[in-house]
Amino acid sequence: MRASRVEHDKEIHISGAEGIYKFDELERFLKKFFKRATEHPNGFPDKIFFTLEKIKEQIQFIKALPIKTVFCETPEKAKEIINEHLTKLGISEKAITTGWNVIKGQKMRGAALIDCLTGVRIEPNKERGVRVSRIHMDKKRKIQVLRKIKNLTSEPQRVIEAVTVASKVASCSEVVAEICVSDNLNYTTGYIASKEFGYLRITNIKKHGEAIGGRAFFVKTPLKIDKLIKFLEKTPVIVI
Ligand code: WAQ
Ligand code: MG
Ligand code: MG
């Protein structure tokens, strides 16, 4: 599902959601996604798109990243810790700056792909970005994650969805790390993720009520970008 507002003939992303469901569950989830689209704190949509596709490909099973929470008192401290971690992975200062600019910049439906050395954005559609889709977390893992974070978040479903995205993304050999800040005004915990250190939740990544948010994947070049995007957008993955 994706919901957007139209301003001066341009579509501005409000919210989105994806999943892999059995046929019998579809109606229930369509209702759920409709509710989500129409009750989003960032505004009421002018358009809602629902896409349902039968999965014909083989489903891949991928391990969930381990989860840790890093408590930061201020966005300044959060930024310092994040930059330190990303630098350790060999991501250049330029690339890190591009990442923060994506998060502060125009709202996108998907994520930016950033060359981890040059800092150049290489995704073909820079207004849309790359939307990780056809993903789902296995029920047992969901229960385990919920148990782990129950006292650490007001929105456990958001954590489940973010860990699901991050686990698919981190499984790609071309991706060095990911950074994410929610576009929801009052959700102030973000994360960085990598194969190296897992899913690191970062509290106070932004101020309460701050209208920023976005995602970026730092990638190694040269790479087969079409192949990477196809995997992220189309290959069905269940996170176990
Ligand atoms: N694929 C690629 N990019 C996405 C996707 C996706 N499936 N979903 C969202 N984005 C991009 C898009 O640009 C959004 O504007 C931005 O990320 C933020 O999305 O406590 O809620 O769904 O552990 O608002 C992380 C911390 C929460 C959770 C992230 O992101 C926790 C979050 P949101
Ligand atoms: Mg989301
Ligand atoms: Mg959001």
mmCIF file with all atom_site columns, C-alpha atoms in Angstrom, residues 1-7 10-16 33-50:
data_model
loop_
_atom_site.group_PDB
_atom_site.id
_atom_site.type_symbol
_atom_site.label_atom_id
_atom_site.label_alt_id
_atom_site.label_comp_id
_atom_site.label_asym_id
_atom_site.label_entity_id
_atom_site.label_seq_id
_atom_site.pdbx_PDB_ins_code
_atom_site.Cartn_x
_atom_site.Cartn_y
_atom_site.Cartn_z
_atom_site.occupancy
_atom_site.B_iso_or_equiv
_atom_site.pdbx_formal_charge
_atom_site.auth_seq_id
_atom_site.auth_comp_id
_atom_site.auth_asym_id
_atom_site.auth_atom_id
_atom_site.pdbx_PDB_model_num
ATOM 1  C CA . MET A 1 1  ? 0.000  0.000  0.000  1.00 0.00 ? 1  MET A CA 1
ATOM 2  C CA . ARG A 1 2  ? 1.093  3.523  -0.538 1.00 0.00 ? 2  ARG A CA 1
ATOM 3  C CA . ALA A 1 3  ? -0.695 6.731  0.224  1.00 0.00 ? 3  ALA A CA 1
ATOM 4  C CA . SER A 1 4  ? 0.170  10.164 -1.023 1.00 0.00 ? 4  SER A CA 1
ATOM 5  C CA . ARG A 1 5  ? -0.905 13.762 -1.191 1.00 0.00 ? 5  ARG A CA 1
ATOM 6  C CA . VAL A 1 6  ? -0.955 15.687 -4.444 1.00 0.00 ? 6  VAL A CA 1
ATOM 7  C CA . GLU A 1 7  ? 0.550  19.181 -4.413 1.00 0.00 ? 7  GLU A CA 1
ATOM 8  C CA . LYS A 1 10 ? 3.356  16.263 -7.646 1.00 0.00 ? 10 LYS A CA 1
ATOM 9  C CA . GLU A 1 11 ? 2.775  13.242 -5.479 1.00 0.00 ? 11 GLU A CA 1
ATOM 10 C CA . ILE A 1 12 ? 4.095  13.560 -1.949 1.00 0.00 ? 12 ILE A CA 1
ATOM 11 C CA . HIS A 1 13 ? 4.528  10.293 -0.083 1.00 0.00 ? 13 HIS A CA 1
ATOM 12 C CA . ILE A 1 14 ? 2.658  9.918  3.219  1.00 0.00 ? 14 ILE A CA 1
ATOM 13 C CA . SER A 1 15 ? 2.821  6.267  4.138  1.00 0.00 ? 15 SER A CA 1
ATOM 14 C CA . GLY A 1 16 ? 3.396  2.791  2.799  1.00 0.00 ? 16 GLY A CA 1
ATOM 15 C CA . PHE A 1 33 ? -3.649 -1.078 5.390  1.00 0.00 ? 33 PHE A CA 1
ATOM 16 C CA . PHE A 1 34 ? -6.620 1.111  4.453  1.00 0.00 ? 34 PHE A CA 1
ATOM 17 C CA . LYS A 1 35 ? -6.903 2.190  8.077  1.00 0.00 ? 35 LYS A CA 1
ATOM 18 C CA . ARG A 1 36 ? -3.209 2.900  8.183  1.00 0.00 ? 36 ARG A CA 1
ATOM 19 C CA . ALA A 1 37 ? -3.369 5.010  5.052  1.00 0.00 ? 37 ALA A CA 1
ATOM 20 C CA . THR A 1 38 ? -6.293 7.078  6.307  1.00 0.00 ? 38 THR A CA 1
ATOM 21 C CA . GLU A 1 39 ? -5.227 7.479  9.926  1.00 0.00 ? 39 GLU A CA 1
ATOM 22 C CA . HIS A 1 40 ? -1.642 8.531  9.411  1.00 0.00 ? 40 HIS A CA 1
ATOM 23 C CA . PRO A 1 41 ? -0.411 11.352 11.666 1.00 0.00 ? 41 PRO A CA 1
ATOM 24 C CA . ASN A 1 42 ? 1.382  13.025 8.739  1.00 0.00 ? 42 ASN A CA 1
ATOM 25 C CA . GLY A 1 43 ? -1.906 13.738 6.961  1.00 0.00 ? 43 GLY A CA 1
ATOM 26 C CA . PHE A 1 44 ? -4.919 12.474 5.033  1.00 0.00 ? 44 PHE A CA 1
ATOM 27 C CA . PRO A 1 45 ? -4.114 11.148 1.553  1.00 0.00 ? 45 PRO A CA 1
ATOM 28 C CA . ASP A 1 46 ? -5.447 12.277 -1.817 1.00 0.00 ? 46 ASP A CA 1
ATOM 29 C CA . LYS A 1 47 ? -4.575 8.896  -3.330 1.00 0.00 ? 47 LYS A CA 1
ATOM 30 C CA . ILE A 1 48 ? -4.164 5.382  -1.999 1.00 0.00 ? 48 ILE A CA 1
ATOM 31 C CA . PHE A 1 49 ? -2.696 2.590  -4.104 1.00 0.00 ? 49 PHE A CA 1
ATOM 32 C CA . PHE A 1 50 ? -3.125 -1.071 -3.312 1.00 0.00 ? 50 PHE A CA 1
#
